[in-house]
Amino acid sequence: MGLANLVPGISGGTMLLASGVYPAFVNAIAELTTLRFRLRSIAILGVIAGTAMLAILLLAGATRALVLEQRWVMYSLFIGMTLGGLPIVWRLARPVNAAALVWAGIGLAGMAAMTWVAPGGGAGERSFPLLFLAGAAGAAAMILPGVSGGYLLLVLGQYVIILGAVDGVKLGLVEPLLGGGAPQWPMLQEALAVLIPVGLGVATGVVAISNLVRWTLERFPKPTLGLLLGLLLGAVIGLWPFQEAVGPEAWPPEAFERYDPEEVDEWPLERFAPSAGQMAASLLLIAGGFLLTTAVGRLGGGDPEA
């Protein structure tokens, strides 16, 4: 789940679903947030959340660098990973009825609208409300199969900012302490200014969404699963791989007020025409990502309801 939440296009909830622990995870969160403390629920959340946080802490910097430097490669892989989650949610929704199809269309349209309003994947403003909203989006990805927190962070322009802050904690606190040195307080302070509102958003989102998911799945299973299916399929729309950051030499004068020429991760994105080799490699990466997510589903026994 931790690795999935770092990747735009793949859902941490889908990975939990594929590995067969999703129902126990959602029920454990719902129990704890309604003040029902069972040792089993605490143990489930402790193991999953602890290993997810470790993966995020150790790999946020590498993932951020790959997205910035090899965007079309990573986005191609993300598309395949996203599409690989479709059979998992489809099996849950069977037999598919009209309500499921209607809500799948609504979910697909919603994701398409988000891409239209805020396309791209560069960095946006560092404001408390946006960071709080980004945290809530991350909470959605932890709980909702088919909803990618990384993708929502890209749409909100907070993906690179948050990954950079996580890496800042690693470089400013963890690595100096492990090496016997002193913490780098300016770097740590800058990182915490981002991560504190994100953490508040995550806490709020987890409480609200976990109870909402359990309630809707119990009372409206087909529409809920149809909506998740549409969200998953719609996530691919915003992951067009052939786009690259545009440097300051190509900016109009007004762009210098919006973007920082010194911060590559904040530069605007522009689509480009791929070569035949890039197109072929992209298709192979999409297939590889699809097979990777499918393999996780088989690892979970092939039964998403297990």
Coordinates of N, CA and C in Angstrom, one line a residue, residues 147-269:
V147 N -9.1 4.4 -6.4 CA -8.8 5.8 -6.3 C -7.3 6.0 -6.0
S148 N -6.6 6.6 -6.9 CA -5.2 6.8 -6.7 C -4.9 8.1 -6.0
G149 N -4.3 8.0 -4.8 CA -3.9 9.2 -4.1 C -2.8 10.0 -4.9
G150 N -1.9 9.2 -5.4 CA -0.8 9.9 -6.2 C -1.4 10.6 -7.4
Y151 N -2.4 10.1 -8.1 CA -3.0 10.8 -9.2 C -3.7 12.1 -8.7
L152 N -4.5 11.9 -7.6 CA -5.2 13.1 -7.1 C -4.2 14.2 -6.7
L153 N -3.1 13.8 -6.1 CA -2.1 14.8 -5.7 C -1.5 15.4 -7.0
L154 N -1.3 14.7 -8.1 CA -0.9 15.3 -9.3 C -1.9 16.3 -9.8
V155 N -3.2 16.0 -9.8 CA -4.2 16.9 -10.2 C -4.2 18.2 -9.3
L156 N -4.0 18.0 -8.0 CA -4.0 19.2 -7.1 C -2.7 19.9 -7.1
G157 N -1.7 19.4 -7.9 CA -0.4 20.1 -7.9 C 0.5 19.9 -6.7
Q158 N 0.2 18.9 -5.8 CA 0.9 18.7 -4.6 C 1.7 17.5 -4.5
Y159 N 1.8 16.7 -5.6 CA 2.5 15.4 -5.6 C 4.0 15.6 -5.3
V160 N 4.6 16.4 -6.1 CA 6.1 16.6 -6.0 C 6.4 17.3 -4.7
I161 N 5.5 18.3 -4.3 CA 5.8 19.0 -3.0 C 5.8 18.0 -1.8
I162 N 4.8 17.1 -1.8 CA 4.7 16.2 -0.6 C 5.8 15.2 -0.6
L163 N 6.1 14.6 -1.8 CA 7.2 13.7 -1.9 C 8.6 14.3 -1.5
G164 N 8.7 15.6 -1.9 CA 9.9 16.3 -1.5 C 10.0 16.6 0.0
A165 N 8.8 16.8 0.6 CA 8.8 17.0 2.1 C 9.1 15.7 2.8
V166 N 8.6 14.6 2.3 CA 8.9 13.3 3.0 C 10.4 13.0 2.9
D167 N 11.0 13.3 1.7 CA 12.4 13.1 1.5 C 13.2 14.1 2.4
G168 N 12.6 15.3 2.6 CA 13.3 16.2 3.5 C 13.4 15.7 4.9
V169 N 12.4 15.0 5.4 CA 12.4 14.4 6.8 C 13.5 13.4 6.8
K170 N 13.6 12.6 5.7 CA 14.7 11.6 5.7 C 16.1 12.2 5.7
L171 N 16.3 13.2 4.8 CA 17.6 13.8 4.7 C 17.9 14.7 5.9
G172 N 16.9 15.4 6.5 CA 17.1 16.3 7.6 C 17.1 15.7 9.0
L173 N 16.5 14.5 9.1 CA 16.4 13.9 10.5 C 16.9 12.5 10.5
V174 N 16.4 11.7 9.7 CA 16.7 10.2 9.8 C 18.1 9.9 9.5
E175 N 18.6 10.4 8.3 CA 20.0 10.1 8.0 C 21.0 10.7 8.9
P176 N 20.8 12.0 9.3 CA 21.8 12.6 10.3 C 21.9 11.8 11.6
L177 N 20.7 11.4 12.1 CA 20.7 10.6 13.4 C 21.3 9.3 13.2
L178 N 21.1 8.6 12.1 CA 21.7 7.3 11.9 C 23.2 7.4 11.7
G179 N 23.6 8.6 11.2 CA 25.1 8.8 11.0 C 25.8 9.4 12.2
G180 N 25.0 9.6 13.2 CA 25.6 10.2 14.4 C 25.8 11.7 14.4
G181 N 25.1 12.3 13.4 CA 25.2 13.8 13.3 C 24.0 14.5 13.9
A182 N 24.0 15.8 13.7 CA 22.9 16.6 14.2 C 21.8 16.8 13.2
P183 N 20.5 16.9 13.6 CA 19.5 17.1 12.6 C 19.7 18.4 11.8
Q184 N 19.2 18.5 10.6 CA 19.3 19.7 9.8 C 18.0 20.4 10.0
W185 N 17.9 21.3 11.0 CA 16.7 21.9 11.4 C 16.0 22.7 10.3
P186 N 16.7 23.6 9.5 CA 15.9 24.3 8.5 C 15.2 23.4 7.5
M187 N 15.9 22.3 7.0 CA 15.3 21.4 6.1 C 14.1 20.7 6.8
L188 N 14.3 20.3 8.0 CA 13.2 19.6 8.7 C 12.0 20.5 9.0
Q189 N 12.3 21.8 9.3 CA 11.2 22.7 9.5 C 10.4 22.9 8.2
E190 N 11.1 23.1 7.1 CA 10.4 23.3 5.8 C 9.5 22.0 5.5
A191 N 10.1 20.8 5.8 CA 9.3 19.6 5.5 C 8.1 19.5 6.3
L192 N 8.2 19.8 7.6 CA 7.1 19.7 8.6 C 6.0 20.7 8.2
A193 N 6.4 21.9 7.7 CA 5.4 22.9 7.3 C 4.4 22.3 6.2
V194 N 4.9 21.4 5.4 CA 4.1 20.7 4.4 C 3.4 19.5 5.0
L195 N 4.1 18.7 5.8 CA 3.5 17.4 6.3 C 2.5 17.5 7.4
I196 N 2.6 18.6 8.2 CA 1.6 18.7 9.3 C 0.2 18.9 8.7
P197 N -0.1 19.9 7.8 CA -1.4 20.0 7.3 C -1.8 18.7 6.5
V198 N -0.9 18.1 5.8 CA -1.2 16.9 5.1 C -1.6 15.8 6.1
G199 N -0.9 15.7 7.2 CA -1.3 14.7 8.2 C -2.6 14.9 8.8
L200 N -3.0 16.2 9.1 CA -4.3 16.5 9.6 C -5.4 16.1 8.6
G201 N -5.1 16.3 7.3 CA -6.1 15.9 6.2 C -6.2 14.4 6.2
V202 N -5.1 13.7 6.3 CA -5.2 12.2 6.3 C -6.0 11.7 7.5
A203 N -5.8 12.3 8.7 CA -6.6 11.8 9.9 C -8.1 12.1 9.7
T204 N -8.4 13.3 9.2 CA -9.8 13.6 9.0 C -10.4 12.7 7.9
G205 N -9.7 12.5 6.8 CA -10.2 11.7 5.7 C -10.4 10.2 6.1
V206 N -9.5 9.7 6.9 CA -9.6 8.3 7.3 C -10.8 8.1 8.1
V207 N -11.1 8.9 9.1 CA -12.2 8.8 9.9 C -13.5 8.8 9.1
A208 N -13.6 9.8 8.2 CA -14.8 10.0 7.5 C -15.0 8.9 6.4
I209 N -14.0 8.7 5.6 CA -14.1 7.8 4.5 C -14.3 6.3 4.9
S210 N -13.6 5.9 5.9 CA -13.7 4.5 6.3 C -15.1 4.1 6.7
N211 N -15.7 5.0 7.5 CA -17.1 4.7 8.0 C -18.1 4.9 6.8
L212 N -17.8 5.9 5.9 CA -18.7 6.0 4.7 C -18.6 4.8 3.8
V213 N -17.4 4.3 3.6 CA -17.3 3.1 2.7 C -18.0 1.9 3.2
R214 N -17.8 1.7 4.5 CA -18.5 0.5 5.1 C -20.0 0.6 5.0
W215 N -20.5 1.9 5.3 CA -21.9 2.1 5.2 C -22.5 1.9 3.8
T216 N -21.8 2.5 2.8 CA -22.3 2.4 1.4 C -22.2 1.0 0.9
L217 N -21.1 0.3 1.2 CA -21.0 -1.1 0.7 C -22.0 -2.0 1.3
E218 N -22.4 -1.7 2.5 CA -23.5 -2.5 3.1 C -24.8 -2.3 2.6
R219 N -25.1 -1.0 2.3 CA -26.5 -0.6 1.8 C -26.6 -0.4 0.3
F220 N -25.6 0.0 -0.3 CA -25.7 0.2 -1.8 C -24.4 -0.4 -2.5
P221 N -24.3 -1.7 -2.4 CA -23.0 -2.3 -2.9 C -22.8 -2.1 -4.4
K222 N -23.8 -2.3 -5.3 CA -23.6 -2.2 -6.7 C -23.3 -0.8 -7.1
P223 N -24.0 0.3 -6.7 CA -23.7 1.6 -7.1 C -22.3 2.0 -6.6
T224 N -21.9 1.6 -5.4 CA -20.6 1.9 -4.8 C -19.5 1.3 -5.6
L225 N -19.6 0.0 -5.9 CA -18.6 -0.6 -6.7 C -18.5 -0.1 -8.1
G226 N -19.7 0.2 -8.7 CA -19.7 0.8 -10.0 C -19.0 2.2 -10.0
L227 N -19.2 3.0 -9.0 CA -18.5 4.3 -8.9 C -17.0 4.1 -8.8
L228 N -16.5 3.1 -8.0 CA -15.1 2.8 -7.8 C -14.5 2.3 -9.2
L229 N -15.3 1.6 -9.9 CA -14.8 1.1 -11.2 C -14.6 2.3 -12.2
G230 N -15.6 3.2 -12.2 CA -15.4 4.4 -13.0 C -14.3 5.3 -12.6
L231 N -14.0 5.4 -11.3 CA -12.9 6.2 -10.9 C -11.6 5.6 -11.3
L232 N -11.5 4.3 -11.2 CA -10.3 3.6 -11.6 C -10.0 3.8 -13.1
L233 N -11.0 3.6 -13.9 CA -10.9 3.7 -15.4 C -10.6 5.2 -15.7
G234 N -11.2 6.1 -15.1 CA -11.0 7.5 -15.4 C -9.6 8.1 -15.0
A235 N -9.0 7.4 -14.0 CA -7.6 7.8 -13.6 C -6.6 7.8 -14.8
V236 N -6.9 6.9 -15.8 CA -5.9 6.8 -16.9 C -5.9 8.1 -17.7
I237 N -7.1 8.8 -17.8 CA -7.2 10.0 -18.6 C -6.1 11.0 -18.3
G238 N -5.8 11.2 -17.1 CA -4.8 12.2 -16.7 C -3.4 11.8 -16.7
L239 N -3.1 10.5 -17.2 CA -1.8 10.0 -17.2 C -1.2 9.9 -18.6
W240 N -1.5 10.8 -19.5 CA -0.9 10.8 -20.8 C 0.6 10.9 -20.6
P241 N 1.3 9.9 -21.1 CA 2.8 9.8 -20.8 C 3.6 10.8 -21.5
F242 N 3.3 11.2 -22.7 CA 4.2 12.0 -23.5 C 4.0 13.5 -23.3
Q243 N 4.5 13.9 -22.1 CA 4.6 15.3 -21.7 C 5.8 15.6 -20.9
E244 N 6.3 16.8 -21.0 CA 7.6 17.1 -20.4 C 7.6 18.5 -19.9
A245 N 8.5 18.8 -18.9 CA 8.5 20.1 -18.3 C 9.1 21.1 -19.3
V246 N 8.6 22.3 -19.3 CA 9.0 23.4 -20.2 C 9.9 24.3 -19.4
G247 N 11.1 24.6 -19.9 CA 12.1 25.4 -19.2 C 11.7 26.9 -19.4
P248 N 12.4 27.7 -18.5 CA 12.1 29.2 -18.5 C 12.3 29.9 -19.9
E249 N 13.2 29.3 -20.7 CA 13.5 30.0 -22.0 C 12.3 30.0 -22.9
A250 N 11.3 29.1 -22.7 CA 10.1 29.1 -23.5 C 8.9 29.7 -22.8
W251 N 9.1 30.3 -21.7 CA 7.9 30.9 -20.9 C 7.6 32.3 -21.4
P252 N 6.3 32.6 -21.5 CA 5.9 34.0 -21.7 C 6.2 34.8 -20.4
P253 N 6.2 36.1 -20.5 CA 6.6 37.0 -19.4 C 5.8 36.7 -18.1
E254 N 4.4 36.5 -18.3 CA 3.6 36.4 -17.2 C 3.8 35.0 -16.4
A255 N 4.5 34.1 -17.1 CA 4.7 32.8 -16.4 C 5.7 32.9 -15.3
F256 N 6.6 33.9 -15.4 CA 7.6 34.0 -14.4 C 7.0 34.4 -13.0
E257 N 5.8 35.0 -13.0 CA 5.1 35.3 -11.8 C 4.5 34.1 -11.1
R258 N 4.3 33.0 -11.9 CA 3.6 31.8 -11.4 C 4.6 30.7 -11.1
Y259 N 5.7 30.6 -11.9 CA 6.6 29.5 -11.7 C 8.0 30.0 -11.3
D260 N 8.7 29.2 -10.6 CA 10.0 29.5 -10.1 C 11.1 28.9 -11.1
P261 N 11.9 29.7 -11.8 CA 12.8 29.2 -12.7 C 13.9 28.2 -12.1
E262 N 14.1 28.4 -10.7 CA 15.1 27.6 -10.1 C 14.5 26.2 -9.6
E263 N 13.2 26.0 -9.7 CA 12.6 24.8 -9.2 C 12.0 24.0 -10.4
V264 N 12.8 23.0 -10.8 CA 12.4 22.2 -12.0 C 11.1 21.5 -11.8
D265 N 10.8 21.1 -10.5 CA 9.6 20.4 -10.3 C 8.3 21.3 -10.4
E266 N 8.5 22.6 -10.5 CA 7.4 23.5 -10.6 C 7.1 24.0 -12.0
W267 N 8.0 23.5 -13.0 CA 7.8 24.0 -14.3 C 6.5 23.4 -14.9
P268 N 5.9 24.2 -15.8 CA 4.7 23.7 -16.5 C 5.0 22.5 -17.4
L269 N 4.0 21.7 -17.7 CA 4.1 20.5 -18.6 C 3.5 20.8 -19.9

